[in-house]
Coordinates of C-alpha atoms in Angstrom, one line a residue:
X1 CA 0.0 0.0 0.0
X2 CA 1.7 3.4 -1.2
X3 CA 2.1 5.8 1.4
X4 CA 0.4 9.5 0.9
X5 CA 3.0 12.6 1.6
X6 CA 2.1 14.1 4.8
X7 CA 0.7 17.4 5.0
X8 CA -1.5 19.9 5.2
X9 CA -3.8 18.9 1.8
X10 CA -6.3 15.9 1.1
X11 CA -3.1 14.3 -0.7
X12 CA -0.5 15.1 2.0
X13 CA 1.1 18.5 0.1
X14 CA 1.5 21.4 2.8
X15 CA 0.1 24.2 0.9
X16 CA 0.7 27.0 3.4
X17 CA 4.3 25.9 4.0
X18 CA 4.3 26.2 -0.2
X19 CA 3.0 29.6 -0.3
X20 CA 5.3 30.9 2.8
X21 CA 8.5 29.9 1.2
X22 CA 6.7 31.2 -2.4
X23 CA 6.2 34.4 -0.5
X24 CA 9.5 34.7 0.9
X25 CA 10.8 34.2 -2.6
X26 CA 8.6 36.9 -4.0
X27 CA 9.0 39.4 -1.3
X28 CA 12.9 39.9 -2.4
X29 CA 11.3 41.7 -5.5
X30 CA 10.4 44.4 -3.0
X31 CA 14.0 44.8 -1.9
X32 CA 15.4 47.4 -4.1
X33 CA 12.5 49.9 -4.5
X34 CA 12.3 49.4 -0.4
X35 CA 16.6 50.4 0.0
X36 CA 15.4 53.4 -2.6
X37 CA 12.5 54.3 -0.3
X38 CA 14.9 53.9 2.6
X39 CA 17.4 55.7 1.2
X40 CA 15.4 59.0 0.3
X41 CA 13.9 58.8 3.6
X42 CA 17.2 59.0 5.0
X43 CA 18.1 62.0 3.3
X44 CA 15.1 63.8 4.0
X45 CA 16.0 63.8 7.5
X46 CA 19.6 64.2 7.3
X47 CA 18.5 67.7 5.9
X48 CA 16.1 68.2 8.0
X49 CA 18.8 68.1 11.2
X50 CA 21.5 69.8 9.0
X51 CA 18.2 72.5 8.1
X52 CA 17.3 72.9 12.0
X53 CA 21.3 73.4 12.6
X54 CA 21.2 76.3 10.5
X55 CA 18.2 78.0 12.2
X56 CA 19.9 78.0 15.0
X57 CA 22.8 79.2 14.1
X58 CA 20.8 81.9 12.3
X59 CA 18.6 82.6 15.8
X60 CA 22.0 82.9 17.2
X61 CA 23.5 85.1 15.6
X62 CA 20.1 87.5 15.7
X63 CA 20.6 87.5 19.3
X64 CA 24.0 88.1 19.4
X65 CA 23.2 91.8 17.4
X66 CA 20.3 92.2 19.5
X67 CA 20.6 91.0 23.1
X68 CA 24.7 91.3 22.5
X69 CA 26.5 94.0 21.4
X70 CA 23.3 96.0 21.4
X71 CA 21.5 94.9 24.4
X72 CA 20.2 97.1 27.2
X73 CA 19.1 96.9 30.6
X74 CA 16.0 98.5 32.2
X75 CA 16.0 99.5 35.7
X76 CA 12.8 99.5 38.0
X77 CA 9.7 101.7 38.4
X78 CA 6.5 101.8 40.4
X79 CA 4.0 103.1 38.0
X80 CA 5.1 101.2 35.1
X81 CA 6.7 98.4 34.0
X82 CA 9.3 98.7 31.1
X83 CA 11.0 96.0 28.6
X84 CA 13.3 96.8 26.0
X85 CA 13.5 94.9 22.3
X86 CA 14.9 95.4 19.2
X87 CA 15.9 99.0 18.6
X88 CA 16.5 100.4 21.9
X89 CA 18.8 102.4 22.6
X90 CA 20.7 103.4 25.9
X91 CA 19.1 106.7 26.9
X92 CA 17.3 108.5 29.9
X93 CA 13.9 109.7 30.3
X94 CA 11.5 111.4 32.7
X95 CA 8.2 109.5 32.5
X96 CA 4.7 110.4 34.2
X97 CA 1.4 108.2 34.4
X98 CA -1.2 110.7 34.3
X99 CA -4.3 108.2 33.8
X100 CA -4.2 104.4 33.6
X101 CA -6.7 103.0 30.4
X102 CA -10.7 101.3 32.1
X103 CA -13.0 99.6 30.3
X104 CA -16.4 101.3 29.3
X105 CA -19.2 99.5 31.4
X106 CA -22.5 100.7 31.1
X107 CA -25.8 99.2 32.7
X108 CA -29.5 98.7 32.7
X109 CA -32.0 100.6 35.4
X110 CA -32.6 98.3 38.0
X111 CA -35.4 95.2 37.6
X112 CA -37.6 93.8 40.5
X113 CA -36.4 90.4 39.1
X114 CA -33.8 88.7 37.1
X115 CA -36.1 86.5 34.9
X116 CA -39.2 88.7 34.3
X117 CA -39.6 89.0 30.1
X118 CA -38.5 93.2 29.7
X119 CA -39.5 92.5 25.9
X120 CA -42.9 93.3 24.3
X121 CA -44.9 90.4 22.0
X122 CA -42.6 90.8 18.8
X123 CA -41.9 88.0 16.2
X124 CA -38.1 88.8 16.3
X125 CA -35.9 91.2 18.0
X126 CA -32.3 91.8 17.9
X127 CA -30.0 93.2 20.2
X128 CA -26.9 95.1 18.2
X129 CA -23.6 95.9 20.0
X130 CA -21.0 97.6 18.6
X131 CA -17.6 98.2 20.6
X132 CA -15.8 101.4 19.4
X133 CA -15.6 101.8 15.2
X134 CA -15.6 98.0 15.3
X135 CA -17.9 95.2 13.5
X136 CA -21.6 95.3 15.4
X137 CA -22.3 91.8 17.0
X138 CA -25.9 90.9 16.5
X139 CA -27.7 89.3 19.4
X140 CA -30.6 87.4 18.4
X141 CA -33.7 87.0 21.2
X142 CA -36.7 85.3 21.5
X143 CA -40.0 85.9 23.4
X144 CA -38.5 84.0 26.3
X145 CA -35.1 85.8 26.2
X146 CA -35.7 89.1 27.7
X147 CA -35.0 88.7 31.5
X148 CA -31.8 89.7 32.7
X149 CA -30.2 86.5 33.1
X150 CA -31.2 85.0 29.7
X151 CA -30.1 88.6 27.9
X152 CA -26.7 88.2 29.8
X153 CA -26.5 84.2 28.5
X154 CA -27.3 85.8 24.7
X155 CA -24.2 88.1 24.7
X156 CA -21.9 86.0 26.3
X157 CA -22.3 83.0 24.4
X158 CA -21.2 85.1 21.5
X159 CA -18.1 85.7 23.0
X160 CA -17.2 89.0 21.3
X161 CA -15.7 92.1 22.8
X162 CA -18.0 92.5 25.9
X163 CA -19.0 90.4 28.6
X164 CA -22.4 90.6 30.5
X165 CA -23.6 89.7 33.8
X166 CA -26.7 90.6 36.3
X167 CA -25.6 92.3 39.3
X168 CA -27.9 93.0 42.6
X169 CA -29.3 96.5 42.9
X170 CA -30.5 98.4 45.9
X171 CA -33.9 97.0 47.6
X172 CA -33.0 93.5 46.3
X173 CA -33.6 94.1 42.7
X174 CA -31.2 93.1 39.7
X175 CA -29.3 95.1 36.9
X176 CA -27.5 93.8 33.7
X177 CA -24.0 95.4 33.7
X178 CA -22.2 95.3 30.2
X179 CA -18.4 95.7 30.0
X180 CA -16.2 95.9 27.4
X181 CA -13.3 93.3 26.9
X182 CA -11.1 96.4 25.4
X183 CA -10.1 99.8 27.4
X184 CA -9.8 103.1 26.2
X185 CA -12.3 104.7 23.5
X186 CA -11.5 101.9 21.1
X187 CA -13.7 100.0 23.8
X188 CA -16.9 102.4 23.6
X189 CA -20.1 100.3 24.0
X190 CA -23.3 101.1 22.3
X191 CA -26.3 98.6 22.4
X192 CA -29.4 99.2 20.1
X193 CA -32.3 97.2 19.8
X194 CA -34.5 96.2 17.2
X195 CA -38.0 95.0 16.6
X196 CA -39.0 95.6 20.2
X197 CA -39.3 99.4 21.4
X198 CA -40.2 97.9 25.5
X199 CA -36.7 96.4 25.2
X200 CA -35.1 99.3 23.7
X201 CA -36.2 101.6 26.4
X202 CA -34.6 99.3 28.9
X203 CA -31.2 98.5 26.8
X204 CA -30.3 101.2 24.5
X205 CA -27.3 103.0 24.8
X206 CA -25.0 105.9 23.0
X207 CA -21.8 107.0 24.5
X208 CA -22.4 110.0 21.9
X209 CA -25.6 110.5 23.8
X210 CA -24.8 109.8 27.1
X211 CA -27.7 108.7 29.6
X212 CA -26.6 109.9 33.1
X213 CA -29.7 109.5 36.0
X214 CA -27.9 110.8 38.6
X215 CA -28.1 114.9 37.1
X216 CA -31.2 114.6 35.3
X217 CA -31.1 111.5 32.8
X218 CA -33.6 108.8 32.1
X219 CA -33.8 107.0 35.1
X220 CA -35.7 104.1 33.0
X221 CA -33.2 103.5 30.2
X222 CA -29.4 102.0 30.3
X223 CA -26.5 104.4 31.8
X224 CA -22.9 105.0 31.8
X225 CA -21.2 102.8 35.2
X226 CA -17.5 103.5 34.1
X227 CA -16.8 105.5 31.5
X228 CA -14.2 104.7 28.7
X229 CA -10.5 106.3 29.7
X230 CA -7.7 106.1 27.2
X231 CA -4.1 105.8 29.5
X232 CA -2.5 109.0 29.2
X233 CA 1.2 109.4 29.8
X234 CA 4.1 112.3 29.6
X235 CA 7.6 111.2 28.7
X236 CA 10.3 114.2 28.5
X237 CA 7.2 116.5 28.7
X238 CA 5.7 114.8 25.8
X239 CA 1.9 114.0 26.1
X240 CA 1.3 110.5 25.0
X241 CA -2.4 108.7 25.0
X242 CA -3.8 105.4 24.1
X243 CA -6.6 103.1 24.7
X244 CA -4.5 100.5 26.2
X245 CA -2.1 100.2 29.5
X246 CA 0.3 98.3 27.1
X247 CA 2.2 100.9 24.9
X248 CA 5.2 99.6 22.2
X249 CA 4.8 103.3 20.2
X250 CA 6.1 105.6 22.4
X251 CA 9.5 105.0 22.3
X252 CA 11.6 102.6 19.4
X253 CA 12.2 99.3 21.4
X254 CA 10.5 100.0 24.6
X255 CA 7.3 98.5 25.3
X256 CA 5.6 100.1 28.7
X257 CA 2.6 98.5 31.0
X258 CA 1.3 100.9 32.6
X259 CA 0.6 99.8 36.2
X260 CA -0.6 103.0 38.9
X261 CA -0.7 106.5 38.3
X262 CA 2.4 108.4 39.2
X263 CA 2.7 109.8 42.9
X264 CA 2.6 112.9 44.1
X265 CA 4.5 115.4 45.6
X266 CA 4.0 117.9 48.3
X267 CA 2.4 119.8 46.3
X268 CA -0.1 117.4 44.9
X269 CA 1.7 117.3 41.2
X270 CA 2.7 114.3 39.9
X271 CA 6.5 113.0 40.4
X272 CA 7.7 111.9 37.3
X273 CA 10.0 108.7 37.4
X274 CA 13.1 108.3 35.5
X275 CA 13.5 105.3 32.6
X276 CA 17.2 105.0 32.8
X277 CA 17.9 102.3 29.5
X278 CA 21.6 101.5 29.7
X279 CA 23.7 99.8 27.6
X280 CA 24.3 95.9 29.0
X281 CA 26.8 93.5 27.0
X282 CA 26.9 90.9 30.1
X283 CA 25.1 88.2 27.4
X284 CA 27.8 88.9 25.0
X285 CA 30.2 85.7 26.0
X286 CA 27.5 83.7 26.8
X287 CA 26.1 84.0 22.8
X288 CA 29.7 83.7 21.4
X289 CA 30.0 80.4 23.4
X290 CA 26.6 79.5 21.5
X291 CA 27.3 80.4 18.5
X292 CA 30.6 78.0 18.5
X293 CA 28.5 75.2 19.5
X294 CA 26.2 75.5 17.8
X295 CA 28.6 76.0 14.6
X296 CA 30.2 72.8 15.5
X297 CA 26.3 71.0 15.5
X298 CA 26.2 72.0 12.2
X299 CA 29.6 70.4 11.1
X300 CA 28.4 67.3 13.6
X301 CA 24.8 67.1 11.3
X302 CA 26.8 67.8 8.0
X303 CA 29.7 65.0 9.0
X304 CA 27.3 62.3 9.9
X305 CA 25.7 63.1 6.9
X306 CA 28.4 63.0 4.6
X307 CA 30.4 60.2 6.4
X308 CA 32.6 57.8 4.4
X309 CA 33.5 53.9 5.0
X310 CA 35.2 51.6 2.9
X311 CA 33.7 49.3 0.5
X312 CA 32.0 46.1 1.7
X313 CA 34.1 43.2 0.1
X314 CA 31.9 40.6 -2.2
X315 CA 32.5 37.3 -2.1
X316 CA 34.9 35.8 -4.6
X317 CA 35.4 37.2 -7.9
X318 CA 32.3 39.7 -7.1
X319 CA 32.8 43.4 -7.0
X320 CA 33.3 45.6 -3.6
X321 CA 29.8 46.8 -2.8
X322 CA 29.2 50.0 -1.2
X323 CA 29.1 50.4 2.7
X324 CA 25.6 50.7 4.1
X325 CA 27.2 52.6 6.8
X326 CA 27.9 55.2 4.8
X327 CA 26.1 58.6 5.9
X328 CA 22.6 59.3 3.7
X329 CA 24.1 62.4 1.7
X330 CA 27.8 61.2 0.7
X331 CA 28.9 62.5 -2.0
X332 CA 25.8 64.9 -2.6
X333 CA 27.3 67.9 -3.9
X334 CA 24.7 70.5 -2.2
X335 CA 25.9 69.2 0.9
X336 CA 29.6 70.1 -0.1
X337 CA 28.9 73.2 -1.2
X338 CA 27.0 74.3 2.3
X339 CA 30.0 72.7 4.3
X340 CA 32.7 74.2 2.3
X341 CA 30.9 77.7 2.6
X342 CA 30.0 77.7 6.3
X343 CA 33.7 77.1 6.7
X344 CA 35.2 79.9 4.9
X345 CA 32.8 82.2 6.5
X346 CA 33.3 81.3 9.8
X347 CA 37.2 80.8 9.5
X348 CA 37.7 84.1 7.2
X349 CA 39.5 87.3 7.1
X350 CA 37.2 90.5 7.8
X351 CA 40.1 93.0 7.7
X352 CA 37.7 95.7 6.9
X353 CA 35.5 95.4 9.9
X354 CA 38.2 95.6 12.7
X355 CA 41.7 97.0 13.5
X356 CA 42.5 94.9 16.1
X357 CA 40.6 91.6 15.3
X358 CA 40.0 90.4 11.7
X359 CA 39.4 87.0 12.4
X360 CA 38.0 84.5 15.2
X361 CA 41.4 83.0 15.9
X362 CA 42.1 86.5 17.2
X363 CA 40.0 86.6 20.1
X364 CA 40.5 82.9 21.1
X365 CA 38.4 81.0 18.9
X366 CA 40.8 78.5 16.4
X367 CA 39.8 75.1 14.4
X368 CA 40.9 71.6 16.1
X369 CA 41.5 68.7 13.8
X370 CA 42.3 65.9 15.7
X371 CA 43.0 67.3 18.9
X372 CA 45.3 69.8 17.0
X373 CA 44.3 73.8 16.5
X374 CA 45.7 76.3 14.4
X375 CA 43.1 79.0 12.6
X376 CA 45.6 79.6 9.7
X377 CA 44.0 76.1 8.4
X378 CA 41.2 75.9 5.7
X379 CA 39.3 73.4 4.7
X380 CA 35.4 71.8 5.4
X381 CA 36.8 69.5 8.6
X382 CA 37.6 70.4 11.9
X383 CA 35.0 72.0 15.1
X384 CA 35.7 75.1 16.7
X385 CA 37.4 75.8 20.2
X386 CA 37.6 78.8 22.7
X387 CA 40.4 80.0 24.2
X388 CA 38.5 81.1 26.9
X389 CA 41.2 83.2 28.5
X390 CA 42.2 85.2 24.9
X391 CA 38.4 85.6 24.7
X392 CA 37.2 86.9 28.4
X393 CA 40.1 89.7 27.7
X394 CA 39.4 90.6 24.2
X395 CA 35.9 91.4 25.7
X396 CA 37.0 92.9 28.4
X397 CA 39.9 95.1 26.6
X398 CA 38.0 95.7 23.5
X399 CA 34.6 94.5 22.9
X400 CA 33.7 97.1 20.3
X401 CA 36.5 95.6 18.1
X402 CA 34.6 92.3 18.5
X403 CA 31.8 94.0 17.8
X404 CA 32.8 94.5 14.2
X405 CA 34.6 91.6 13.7
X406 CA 31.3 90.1 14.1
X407 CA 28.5 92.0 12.8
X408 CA 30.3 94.3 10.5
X409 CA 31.8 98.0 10.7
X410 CA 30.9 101.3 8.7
X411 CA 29.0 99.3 6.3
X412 CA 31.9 96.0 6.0
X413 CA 30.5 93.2 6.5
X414 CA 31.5 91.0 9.2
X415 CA 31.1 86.9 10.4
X416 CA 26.8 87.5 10.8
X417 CA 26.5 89.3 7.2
X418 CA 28.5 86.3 5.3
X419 CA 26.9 83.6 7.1
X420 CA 23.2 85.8 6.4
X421 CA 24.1 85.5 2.8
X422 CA 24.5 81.5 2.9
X423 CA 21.2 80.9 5.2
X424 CA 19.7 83.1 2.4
X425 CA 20.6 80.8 -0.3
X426 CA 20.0 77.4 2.2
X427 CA 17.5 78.1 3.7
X428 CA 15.1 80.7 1.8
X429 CA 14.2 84.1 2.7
X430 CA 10.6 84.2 4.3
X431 CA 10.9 88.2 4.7
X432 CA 10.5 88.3 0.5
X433 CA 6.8 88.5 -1.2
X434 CA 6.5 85.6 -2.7
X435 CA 9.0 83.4 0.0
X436 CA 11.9 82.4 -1.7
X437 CA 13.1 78.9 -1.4
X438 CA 16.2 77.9 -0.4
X439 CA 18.7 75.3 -1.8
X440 CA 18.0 72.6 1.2
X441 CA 13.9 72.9 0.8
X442 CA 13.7 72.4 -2.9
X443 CA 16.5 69.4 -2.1
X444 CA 13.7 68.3 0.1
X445 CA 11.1 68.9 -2.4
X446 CA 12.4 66.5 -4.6
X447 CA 13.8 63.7 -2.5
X448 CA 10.2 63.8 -1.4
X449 CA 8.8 63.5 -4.7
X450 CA 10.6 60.6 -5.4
X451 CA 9.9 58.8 -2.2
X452 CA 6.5 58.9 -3.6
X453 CA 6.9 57.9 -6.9
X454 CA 8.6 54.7 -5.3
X455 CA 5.9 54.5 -2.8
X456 CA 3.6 54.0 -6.0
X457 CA 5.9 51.0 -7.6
X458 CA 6.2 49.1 -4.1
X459 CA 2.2 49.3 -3.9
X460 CA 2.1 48.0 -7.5
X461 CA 4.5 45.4 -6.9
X462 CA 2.9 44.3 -3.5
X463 CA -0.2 44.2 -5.6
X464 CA 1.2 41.9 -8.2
X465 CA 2.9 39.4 -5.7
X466 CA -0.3 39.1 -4.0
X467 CA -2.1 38.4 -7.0
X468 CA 0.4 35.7 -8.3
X469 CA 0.0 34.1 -4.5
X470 CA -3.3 33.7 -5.3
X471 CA -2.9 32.6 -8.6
X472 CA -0.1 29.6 -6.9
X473 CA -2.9 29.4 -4.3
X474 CA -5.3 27.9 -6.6
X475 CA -3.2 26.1 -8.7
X476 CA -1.8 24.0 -5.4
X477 CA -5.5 23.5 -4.2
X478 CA -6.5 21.9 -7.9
X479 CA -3.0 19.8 -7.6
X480 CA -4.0 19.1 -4.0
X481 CA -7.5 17.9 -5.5
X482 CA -5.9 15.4 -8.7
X483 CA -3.8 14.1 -6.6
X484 CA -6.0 13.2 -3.4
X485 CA -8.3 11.7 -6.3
X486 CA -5.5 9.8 -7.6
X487 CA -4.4 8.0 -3.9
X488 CA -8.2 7.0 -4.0
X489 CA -8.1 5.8 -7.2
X490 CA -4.9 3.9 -6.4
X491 CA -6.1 2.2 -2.9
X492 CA -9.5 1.6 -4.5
X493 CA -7.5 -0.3 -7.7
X494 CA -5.4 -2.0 -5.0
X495 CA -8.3 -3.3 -2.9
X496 CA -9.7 -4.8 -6.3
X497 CA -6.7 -6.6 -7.1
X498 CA -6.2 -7.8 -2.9
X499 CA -10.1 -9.6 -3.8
X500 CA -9.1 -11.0 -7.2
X501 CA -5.8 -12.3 -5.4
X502 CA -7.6 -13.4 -2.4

């Protein structure tokens, strides 16, 4: 009696173990468009780090004009609070709060109840509120939206410039008090309503007609609580007003908050306090120190990127294959350029800009190649070291010459101008109408694009595969079938033949 092969089928063939090992097979078809895929991917993010190394360099250096050379300090004062930015300048001043900006608040004659109806039988009736010169916000109320407390809801579910809420009133009645979210006379209130004159009386309101009870007014219509008050300072005699306590136009770079009015003196006028902006460099070392490490992150980003290992031996007779370990952007030439140019500029010559220093090995900061420094050497290797005695007396002996050597002197350029130019051309310029894009984005652009291109084949080819699977699948199940009716045939042929011999 023949014995069947054992497996999985009706005839003994393992079909899944034959479509695994088919699979397997088939799946190697994947493996170049995946190392492609891989590959692209890989230098996508390579630039991404070498981009982000840039920014910060570029954030650096920004700082380093800013908070550096040019930085200032503040000193304290009681009635206001100032910060200093970009453009200011050491200087004195003599500085007054007159009047500090309020909100306009204005509110309704008081109710015996909060949830009475105030409105009249109308189909619809709208409520309009417009702060200042601003867009009016249209409040939309129904029959059973007229009370104080659902009136208040109305407004502030359309959280726009004002707020509402019902306050108690004398004798235990209610009021709605409005307020406005902005201060000054850009935060005027007025409140009109339409399609209901019973509401209107209660709610109206023009701060160009203003309703005042308390000398004569409408005692039954809405009235001024608080009035709108711009804030009103004097700086160097000056007369300065606004509608808020937050005031970046007064002077270039100085941003005041306006906290109390100024004090005053025996004689009831107001002392005026002094802003005293002086000139502060303490952040100076601090940024250069940042702005060599972050220098060398770049080179780190831009070596790993570019990084070079021998040749992976074949086996006999086959040729050398390249290393896998190699970085993601060797031998791209973009790369070269950038490295080769962030070099130069860092290590150059700015004669022009300085006297005394004319390059960064002046003040202390030289190139190490292994463990070796020297900044007469050029090249796209090497990281950056301080000196950090040759640098702390540089700054102290003559930081105005460092000052030049790195941002430039009577219109030379210095180190922040070159390196400006290559983030210009790597990165983009976003200050430019339309945005110009830089070298590493459009690099980017079309690693991308071909990432997706050979997204598309590997879902094509996974496609295919899995359609000739299937196609084997059914072809093993229909051999599976002939030849489990073939082992019947054959024990049923050698039964016969064990009765005719028996």
């Amino acid at each position: 009696m023949a014995t069947p092969i054992s497996g999985l089928g009706g005839s003994g063939l393992d079909i899944p173990a034959l479509l695994e090992q088919m699979k397997t097979a088939e799946s190697k078809k994947l493996n170049p468009y995946l190392l492609k895929q891989s590959s692209f991917n890989g230098q996508v993010s390579s630039w991404g780090k070498i981009s982000s190394s840039l920014d910060s360099l570029k954030s650096n250096l920004g700082k380093l004009e800013d908070e550096g050379f040019n930085g200032v300090s503040i000193g304290d004062n009681k009635a206001f609070k100032a910060t200093a930015g970009k453009g200011a300048i050491p200087n004195s001043y003599s500085v007054i709060v007159e009047q500090l900006a309020k909100s306009h608040k204005i509110g309704t004659p008081a109710q015996a109840s909060n949830s009475d109806q105030l409105g009249s039988n109308a189909a619809t009736r709208t409520l309009n509120i417009t702060i200042g010169d601003g867009k009016t916000m249209a409040v939309e109320l129904k029959d059973d939206e007229t009370s104080l407390t659902q009136v208040a809801k109305k407004i502030n579910d359309k959280n726009g410039d004002v707020t509402a809420s019902v306050m108690p009133a004398e004798n235990g009645q209610f009021q709605l008090v409005v307020t406005s979210k902005k201060t000054g006379s850009d935060g005027e209130i007025k409140m009109e309503v339409t399609g209901d004159s019973k509401l209107a009386d209660v709610l109206n309101y023009d701060p160009k007609v203003p309703n005042d009870p308390a000398n004569g007014g409408n005692k039954s219509s809405a009235y001024q609580i608080n009035a709108a008050q711009n804030a009103i300072l004097t700086i160097d005699g000056a007369k300065v007003e606004r509608s808020s306590n937050t005031i970046a136009d007064a002077i270039e770079g100085i941003t005041f908050e306006l906290r109390e009015v100024s004090e005053k003196d025996d004689n009831g006028d107001l002392k005026p306090e002094t802003l005293a902006v002086t000139a502060d460099t303490s952040k100076v070392k601090s940024l250069i120190e940042d702005f060599v490490k972050m220098y060398n992150n770049f080179l780190s980003a831009a070596g790993t990127a570019s990084a070079y290992s021998e040749p992976v031996k074949g086996s006999s007779g086959d040729l050398a294959q390249q290393n896998p370990a190699n970085g993601a952007l060797f031998g791209d030439g973009t790369l070269r350029r950038l490295t080769s140019l962030m070099k130069s500029t860092a290590m150059g010559s700015y004669g022009e800009a300085g006297d005394l220093f004319q390059t960064l090995g002046s003040i202390g900061i030289t190139v190490k190649f292994d463990g070796n420094t020297g900044d007469d050497r050029t090249g796209t290797l090497g990281s950056l070291s301080i000196d950090t005695k040759k640098l702390d007396a540089a700054l102290k002996d003559n930081p105005k010459e460092i000052e030049g050597l790195f941002l430039g002197k009577d219109g030379n350029p210095g180190i922040k101008a070159g390196m400006e130019e290559v983030f210009k051309s790597y990165l983009g310029d976003s200050d430019k109408t339309p945005k110009t894009e830089g070298a590493i984005a459009t690099a980017i652009k079309g690693l991308k694009e071909q990432e997706s291109r050979v997204a598309k084949q590997i879902t094509r080819m996974e496609q295919r595969i899995e359609d000739s699977l299937k196609r084997s699948e059914k072809e093993f199940l229909r051999l599976d079938q002939a030849m489990t009716e073939m082992n019947s045939m054959s024990q049923q042929l050698q039964a016969a033949l064990l009765g005719i011999m028996g």
